[in-house]
Coordinates of C-alpha atoms in Angstrom, one line a residue:
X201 CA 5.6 -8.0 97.2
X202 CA 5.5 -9.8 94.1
X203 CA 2.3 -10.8 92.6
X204 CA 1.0 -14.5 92.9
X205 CA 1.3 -16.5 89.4
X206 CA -1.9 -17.9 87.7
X207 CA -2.9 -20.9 86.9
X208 CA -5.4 -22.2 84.9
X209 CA -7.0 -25.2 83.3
X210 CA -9.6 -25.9 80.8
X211 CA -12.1 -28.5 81.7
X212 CA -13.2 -30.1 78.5
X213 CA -14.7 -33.8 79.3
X214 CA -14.7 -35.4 82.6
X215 CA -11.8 -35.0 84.7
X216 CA -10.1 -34.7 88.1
X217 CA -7.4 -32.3 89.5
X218 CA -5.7 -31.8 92.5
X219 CA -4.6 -28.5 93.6
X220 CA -1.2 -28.2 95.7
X221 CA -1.5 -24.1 96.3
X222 CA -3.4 -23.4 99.4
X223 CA -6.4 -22.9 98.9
X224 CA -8.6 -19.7 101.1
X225 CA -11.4 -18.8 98.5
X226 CA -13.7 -20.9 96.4
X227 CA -15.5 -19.4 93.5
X228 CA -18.4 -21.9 91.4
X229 CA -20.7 -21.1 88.6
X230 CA -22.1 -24.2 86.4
X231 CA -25.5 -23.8 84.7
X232 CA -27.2 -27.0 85.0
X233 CA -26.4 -30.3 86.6
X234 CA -25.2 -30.4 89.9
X235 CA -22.8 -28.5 92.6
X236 CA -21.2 -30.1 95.8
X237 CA -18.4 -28.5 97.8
X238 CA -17.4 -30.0 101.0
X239 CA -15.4 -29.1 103.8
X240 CA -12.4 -31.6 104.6
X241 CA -9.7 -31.3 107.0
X242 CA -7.0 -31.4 104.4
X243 CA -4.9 -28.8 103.6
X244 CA -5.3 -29.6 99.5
X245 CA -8.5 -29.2 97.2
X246 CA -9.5 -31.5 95.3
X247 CA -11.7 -31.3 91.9
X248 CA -13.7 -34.0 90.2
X249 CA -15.8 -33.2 87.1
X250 CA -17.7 -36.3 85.7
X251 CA -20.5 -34.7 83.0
X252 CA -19.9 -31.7 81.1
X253 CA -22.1 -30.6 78.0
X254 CA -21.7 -27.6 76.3
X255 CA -18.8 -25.3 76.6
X256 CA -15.5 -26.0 78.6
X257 CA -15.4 -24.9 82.2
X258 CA -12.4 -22.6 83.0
X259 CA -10.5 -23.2 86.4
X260 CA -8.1 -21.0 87.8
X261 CA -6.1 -21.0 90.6
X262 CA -4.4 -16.9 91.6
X263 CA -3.2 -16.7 94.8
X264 CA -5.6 -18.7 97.6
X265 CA -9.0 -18.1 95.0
X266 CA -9.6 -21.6 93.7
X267 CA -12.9 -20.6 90.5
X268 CA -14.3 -23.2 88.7
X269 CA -16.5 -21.4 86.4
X270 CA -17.3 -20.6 82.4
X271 CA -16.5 -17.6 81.1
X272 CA -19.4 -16.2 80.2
X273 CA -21.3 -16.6 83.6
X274 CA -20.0 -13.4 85.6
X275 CA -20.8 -13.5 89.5
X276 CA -21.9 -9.3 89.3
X277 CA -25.8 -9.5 88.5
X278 CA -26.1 -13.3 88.4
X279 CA -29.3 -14.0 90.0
X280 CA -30.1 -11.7 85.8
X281 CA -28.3 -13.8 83.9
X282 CA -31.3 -15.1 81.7
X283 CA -29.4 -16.1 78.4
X284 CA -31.5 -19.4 77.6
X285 CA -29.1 -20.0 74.5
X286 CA -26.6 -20.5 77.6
X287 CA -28.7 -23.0 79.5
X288 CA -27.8 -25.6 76.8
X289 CA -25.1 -27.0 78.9
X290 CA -25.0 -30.0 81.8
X291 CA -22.1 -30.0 84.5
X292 CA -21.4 -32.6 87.4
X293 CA -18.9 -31.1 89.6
X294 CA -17.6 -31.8 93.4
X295 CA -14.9 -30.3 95.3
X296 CA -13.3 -31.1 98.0
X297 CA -11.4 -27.8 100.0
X298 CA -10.1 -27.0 103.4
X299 CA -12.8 -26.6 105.6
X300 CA -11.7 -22.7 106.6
X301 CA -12.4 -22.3 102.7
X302 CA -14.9 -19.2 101.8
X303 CA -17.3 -20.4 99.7
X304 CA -19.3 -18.9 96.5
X305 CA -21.7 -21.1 94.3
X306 CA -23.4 -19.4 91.7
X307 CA -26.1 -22.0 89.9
X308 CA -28.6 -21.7 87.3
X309 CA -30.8 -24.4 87.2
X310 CA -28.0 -26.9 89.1
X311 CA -28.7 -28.0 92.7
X312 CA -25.9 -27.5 95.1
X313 CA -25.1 -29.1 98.3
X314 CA -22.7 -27.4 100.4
X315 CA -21.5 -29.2 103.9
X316 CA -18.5 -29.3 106.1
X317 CA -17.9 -25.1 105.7
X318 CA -16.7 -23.3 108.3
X319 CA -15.6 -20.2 106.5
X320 CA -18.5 -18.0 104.6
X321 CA -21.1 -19.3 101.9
X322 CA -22.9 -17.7 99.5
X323 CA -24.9 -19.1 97.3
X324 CA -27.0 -17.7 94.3
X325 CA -29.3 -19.8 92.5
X326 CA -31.2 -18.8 89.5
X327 CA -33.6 -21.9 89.6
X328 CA -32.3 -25.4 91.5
X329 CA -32.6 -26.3 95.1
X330 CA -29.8 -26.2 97.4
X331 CA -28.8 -28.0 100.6
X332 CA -26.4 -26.7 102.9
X333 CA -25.3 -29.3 105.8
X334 CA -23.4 -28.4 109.1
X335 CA -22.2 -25.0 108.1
X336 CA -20.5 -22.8 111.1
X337 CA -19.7 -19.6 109.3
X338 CA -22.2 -17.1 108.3
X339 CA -24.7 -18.2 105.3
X340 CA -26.4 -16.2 103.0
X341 CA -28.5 -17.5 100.3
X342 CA -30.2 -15.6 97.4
X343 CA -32.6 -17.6 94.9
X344 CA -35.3 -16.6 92.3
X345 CA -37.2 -19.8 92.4
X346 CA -35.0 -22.9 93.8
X347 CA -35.7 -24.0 97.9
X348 CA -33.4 -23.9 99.9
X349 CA -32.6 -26.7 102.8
X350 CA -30.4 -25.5 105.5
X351 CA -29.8 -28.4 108.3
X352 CA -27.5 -27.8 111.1
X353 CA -26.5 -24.7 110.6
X354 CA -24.4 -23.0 113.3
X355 CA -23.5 -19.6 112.0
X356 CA -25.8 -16.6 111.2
X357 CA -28.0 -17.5 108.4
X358 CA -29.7 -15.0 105.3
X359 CA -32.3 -16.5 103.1
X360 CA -34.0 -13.6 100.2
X361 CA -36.0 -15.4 97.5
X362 CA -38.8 -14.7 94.9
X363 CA -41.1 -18.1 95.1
X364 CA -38.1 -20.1 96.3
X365 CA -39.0 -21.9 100.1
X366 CA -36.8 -22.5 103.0
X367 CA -36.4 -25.0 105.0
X368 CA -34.3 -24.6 108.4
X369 CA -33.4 -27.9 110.6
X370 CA -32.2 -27.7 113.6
X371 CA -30.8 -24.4 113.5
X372 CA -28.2 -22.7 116.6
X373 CA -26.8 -19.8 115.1
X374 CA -27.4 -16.5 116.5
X375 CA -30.0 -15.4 114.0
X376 CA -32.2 -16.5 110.6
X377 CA -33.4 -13.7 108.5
X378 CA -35.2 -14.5 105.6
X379 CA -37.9 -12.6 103.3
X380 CA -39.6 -13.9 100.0
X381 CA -42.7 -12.9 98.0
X382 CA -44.2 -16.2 98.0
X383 CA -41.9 -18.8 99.1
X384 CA -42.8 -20.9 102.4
X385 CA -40.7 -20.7 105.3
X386 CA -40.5 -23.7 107.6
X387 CA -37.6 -22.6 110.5
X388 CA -36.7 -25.3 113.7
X389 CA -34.4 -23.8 116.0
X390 CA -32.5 -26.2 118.0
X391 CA -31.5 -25.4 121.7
X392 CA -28.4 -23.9 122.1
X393 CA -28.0 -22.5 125.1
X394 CA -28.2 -18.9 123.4
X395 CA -30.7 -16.0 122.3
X396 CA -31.3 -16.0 118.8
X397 CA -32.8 -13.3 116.5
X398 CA -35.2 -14.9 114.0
X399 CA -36.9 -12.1 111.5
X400 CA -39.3 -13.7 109.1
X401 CA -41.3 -12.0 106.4
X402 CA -43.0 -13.1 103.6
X403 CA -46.2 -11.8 101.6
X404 CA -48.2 -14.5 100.1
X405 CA -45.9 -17.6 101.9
X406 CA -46.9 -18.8 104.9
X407 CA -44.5 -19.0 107.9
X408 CA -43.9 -22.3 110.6
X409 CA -41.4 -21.9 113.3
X410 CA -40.6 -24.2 115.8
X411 CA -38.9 -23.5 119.1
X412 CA -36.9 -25.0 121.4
X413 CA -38.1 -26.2 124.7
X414 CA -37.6 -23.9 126.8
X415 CA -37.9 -21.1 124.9
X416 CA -36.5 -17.6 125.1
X417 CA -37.9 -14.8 122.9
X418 CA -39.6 -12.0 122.6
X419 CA -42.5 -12.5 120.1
X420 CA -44.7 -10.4 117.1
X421 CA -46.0 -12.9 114.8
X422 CA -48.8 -10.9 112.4
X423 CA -50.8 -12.1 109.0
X424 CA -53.0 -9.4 107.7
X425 CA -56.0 -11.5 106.5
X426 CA -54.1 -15.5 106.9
X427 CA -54.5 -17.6 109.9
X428 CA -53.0 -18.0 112.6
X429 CA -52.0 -20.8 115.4
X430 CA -50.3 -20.8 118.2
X431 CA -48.6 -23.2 120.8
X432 CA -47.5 -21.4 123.6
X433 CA -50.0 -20.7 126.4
X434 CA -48.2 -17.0 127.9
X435 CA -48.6 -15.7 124.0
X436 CA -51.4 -13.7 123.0
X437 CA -53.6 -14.0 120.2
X438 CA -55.3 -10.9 119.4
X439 CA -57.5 -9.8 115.9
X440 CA -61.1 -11.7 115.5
X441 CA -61.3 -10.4 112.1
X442 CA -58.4 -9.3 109.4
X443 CA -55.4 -8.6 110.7
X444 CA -54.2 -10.8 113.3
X445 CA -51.3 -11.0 116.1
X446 CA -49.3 -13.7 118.5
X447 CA -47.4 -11.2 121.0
X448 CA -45.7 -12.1 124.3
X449 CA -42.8 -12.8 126.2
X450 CA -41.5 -16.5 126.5
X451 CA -39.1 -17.3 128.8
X452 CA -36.3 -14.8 130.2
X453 CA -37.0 -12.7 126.4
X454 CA -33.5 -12.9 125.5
X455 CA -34.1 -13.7 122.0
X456 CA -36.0 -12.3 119.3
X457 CA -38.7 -13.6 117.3
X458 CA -40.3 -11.4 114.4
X459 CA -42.8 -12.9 111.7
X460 CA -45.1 -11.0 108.9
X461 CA -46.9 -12.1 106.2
X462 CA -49.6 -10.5 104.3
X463 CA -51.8 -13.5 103.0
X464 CA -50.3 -16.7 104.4
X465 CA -50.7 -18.5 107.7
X466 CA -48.4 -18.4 110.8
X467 CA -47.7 -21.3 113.0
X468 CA -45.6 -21.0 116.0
X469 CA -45.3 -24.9 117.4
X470 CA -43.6 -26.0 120.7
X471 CA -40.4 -28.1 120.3
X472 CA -40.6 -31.8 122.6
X473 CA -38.4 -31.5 125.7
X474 CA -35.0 -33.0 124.9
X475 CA -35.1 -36.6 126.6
X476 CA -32.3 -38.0 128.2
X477 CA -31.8 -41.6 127.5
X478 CA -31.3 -44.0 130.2
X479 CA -31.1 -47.2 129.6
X480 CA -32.5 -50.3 131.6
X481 CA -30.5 -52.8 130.5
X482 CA -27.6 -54.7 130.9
X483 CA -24.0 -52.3 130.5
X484 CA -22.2 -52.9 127.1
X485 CA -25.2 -53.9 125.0
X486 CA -24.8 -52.0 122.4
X487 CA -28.3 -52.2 121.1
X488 CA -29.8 -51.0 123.7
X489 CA -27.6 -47.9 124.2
X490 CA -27.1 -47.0 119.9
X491 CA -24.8 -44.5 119.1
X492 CA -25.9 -41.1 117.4
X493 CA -25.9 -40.9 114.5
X494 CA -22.7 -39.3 112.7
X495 CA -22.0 -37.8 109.2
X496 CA -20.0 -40.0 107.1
X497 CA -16.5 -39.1 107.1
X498 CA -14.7 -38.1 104.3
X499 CA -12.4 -41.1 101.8
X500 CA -9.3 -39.4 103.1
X501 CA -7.8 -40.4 99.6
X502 CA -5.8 -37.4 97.5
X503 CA -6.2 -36.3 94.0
X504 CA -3.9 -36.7 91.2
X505 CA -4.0 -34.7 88.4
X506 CA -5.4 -36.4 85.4

C-alpha cells in the first residue's frame, strides 16, 4: 500500500485554510492565546488563525492527522515543557473538523474550548483554563494549574491536575475520575437513566457532588480532618473527631460513588426532582410553552484557502 503524501503549510500572519483530505485525527499545540475546535457535521476541516506572535505555526496534513502545531512544542512530556524564552508567542486559532474527529490540544498558557466531539479528547494544559461542551466520546484532561469546565459531557470523563479545579455540569457518562493535589472539584451528574462510577480524590481541595434525583449509588465519602455535609437522609455520617465518613446505599446501588480528601471539605447535595412542565394556558402561545434552549448551530459556510 502506498504511503499517504504530506502536506504542509507554514502559518506566518493571520490566515484561513481549508482542508479537502478527510480528516480522522486532530493534533493542536499553541503556547498562549486561545484554542477552539468544534465538531461540525461536514466532511471538510476548516482552519482560521487570526493572531499569531512569535514563530510560524506548522500545519500538516499525512494521511487523516490534521496538526497545527510549532515545531519546537513536542506532544511526549508536554505538561514539562517549561522553556519561558518560548512563552514569548500569542496565537488565536479555531478549527472546524468532522465531528467523529479524535481530538488532541496541547496548551501552555492558552485556554481551549472544545465542543461538538464525538470521537476522543485529550487535552494537556500547562497553565489556561479549558472548557469542553457536549462531548460524547471519552475525555481525558491533564493540567498543572489551568481549571477545567466540562458541561454536558456524555462519554467517560478523566480529570488529573496539580492546583488546577474542575468543574462538571450536568454530566451522563458512565464515570468521572478525577484526582488533584489542591484543586477543587465541583461534579453535577445529570440523570441518565444509568449507573455511573464517580471516584474523587483530592488532598488539600475540597470535593462537591451533586446527584441526581433519584439516586443510585453506592457511597464512601471520607476527609481526614475537613468537614463534612451531607444531603441524603439513608447515608451515614460517622467520625465526631478527625477522620470523618458519609457511607450508605442510595437507591438500588447500581452506581458508584467514591470521594477522599485529606484536608478539604465534602459536600454531597441532593439534585431538585426534574419538573415536568405543564402549561395552563391557551395551546399555541408560544410564551407560555418556550422552547429549550439549543446550542447555536454552526455558519454551514466552507473555507477557501487564503
Amino acid at each position: 500500500m502506498a504511503e499517504s503524501a504530506e502536506s504542509t503549510w507554514e502559518i506566518a500572519e493571520p490566515q484561513k485554510l481549508a482542508f479537502d483530505e478527510p480528516v480522522t485525527a486532530l493534533h493542536v499545540r499553541v503556547v498562549n492565546g486561545t484554542v477552539n475546535v468544534m465538531g461540525t457535521d461536514e466532511d471538510a476541516a476548516r482552519l482560521e488563525v487570526t493572531q499569531l506572535d512569535g514563530p510560524p505555526l506548522i500545519v500538516t496534513q499525512e494521511g487523516g492527522t490534521l496538526t497545527v502545531a510549532y515545531d519546537d512544542l513536542p506532544w511526549k512530556g508536554f505538561l514539562k515543557w517549561l522553556d519561558r524564552k518560548g512563552w514569548r508567542r500569542h496565537a488565536v486559532v479555531s478549527l472546524a473538523v468532522p465531528s467523529g474527529t479524535a481530538v488532541e490540544v496541547g496548551t501552555v498558557g492558552a485556554g481551549a474550548m472544545v465542543s461538538g466531539i464525538d470521537g476522543r479528547t485529550t487535552v494537556k494544559g500547562v497553565a489556561g483554563d479549558t472548557t469542553l461542551v457536549g462531548l460524547s466520546g471519552s475525555v481525558r484532561a491533564e493540567t498543572v494549574s489551568g481549571n477545567v469546565e466540562a458541561q454536558a459531557v456524555t462519554g467517560e470523563l478523566r480529570f488529573h491536575s496539580v492546583s488546577g479545579d474542575l468543574t462538571v455540569v450536568e454530566a451522563t457518562g458512565p464515570s468521572v475520575k478525577a484526582d488533584s493535589v489542591s484543586g477543587d472539584m465541583i461534579v453535577d451528574l445529570g440523570p441518565s437513566g444509568r449507573s455511573t462510577d464517580v471516584k474523587l480524590t483530592s488532598v488539600s481541595g475540597e470535593i462537591a457532588i451533586r446527584l441526581p434525583h433519584p439516586a443510585d449509588a453506592v457511597v464512601e465519602a471520607d476527609t481526614t480532618s475537613g468537614t463534612v455535609s451531607n444531603a441524603f437522609e439513608d447515608l451515614r455520617v460517622g467520625g465526631e473527631w478527625g477522620a470523618k465518613r458519609i457511607t450508605g446505599k442510595l437507591g438500588a446501588g447500581t452506581g458508584v460513588l467514591k470521594a477522599t480528601t485529606v484536608s478539604g471539605s465534602i459536600a454531597l447535595l441532593r439534585r431538585p426532582q426534574e419538573e415536568r412542565y405543564e402549561p395552563d394556558g391557551p395551546p399555541g402561545n408560544p410564551s407560555d410553552n418556550p422552547p429549550a434552549d439549543t446550542p447555536p448551530a454552526g455558519d454551514g459556510t466552507t473555507g477557501k484557502v487564503l
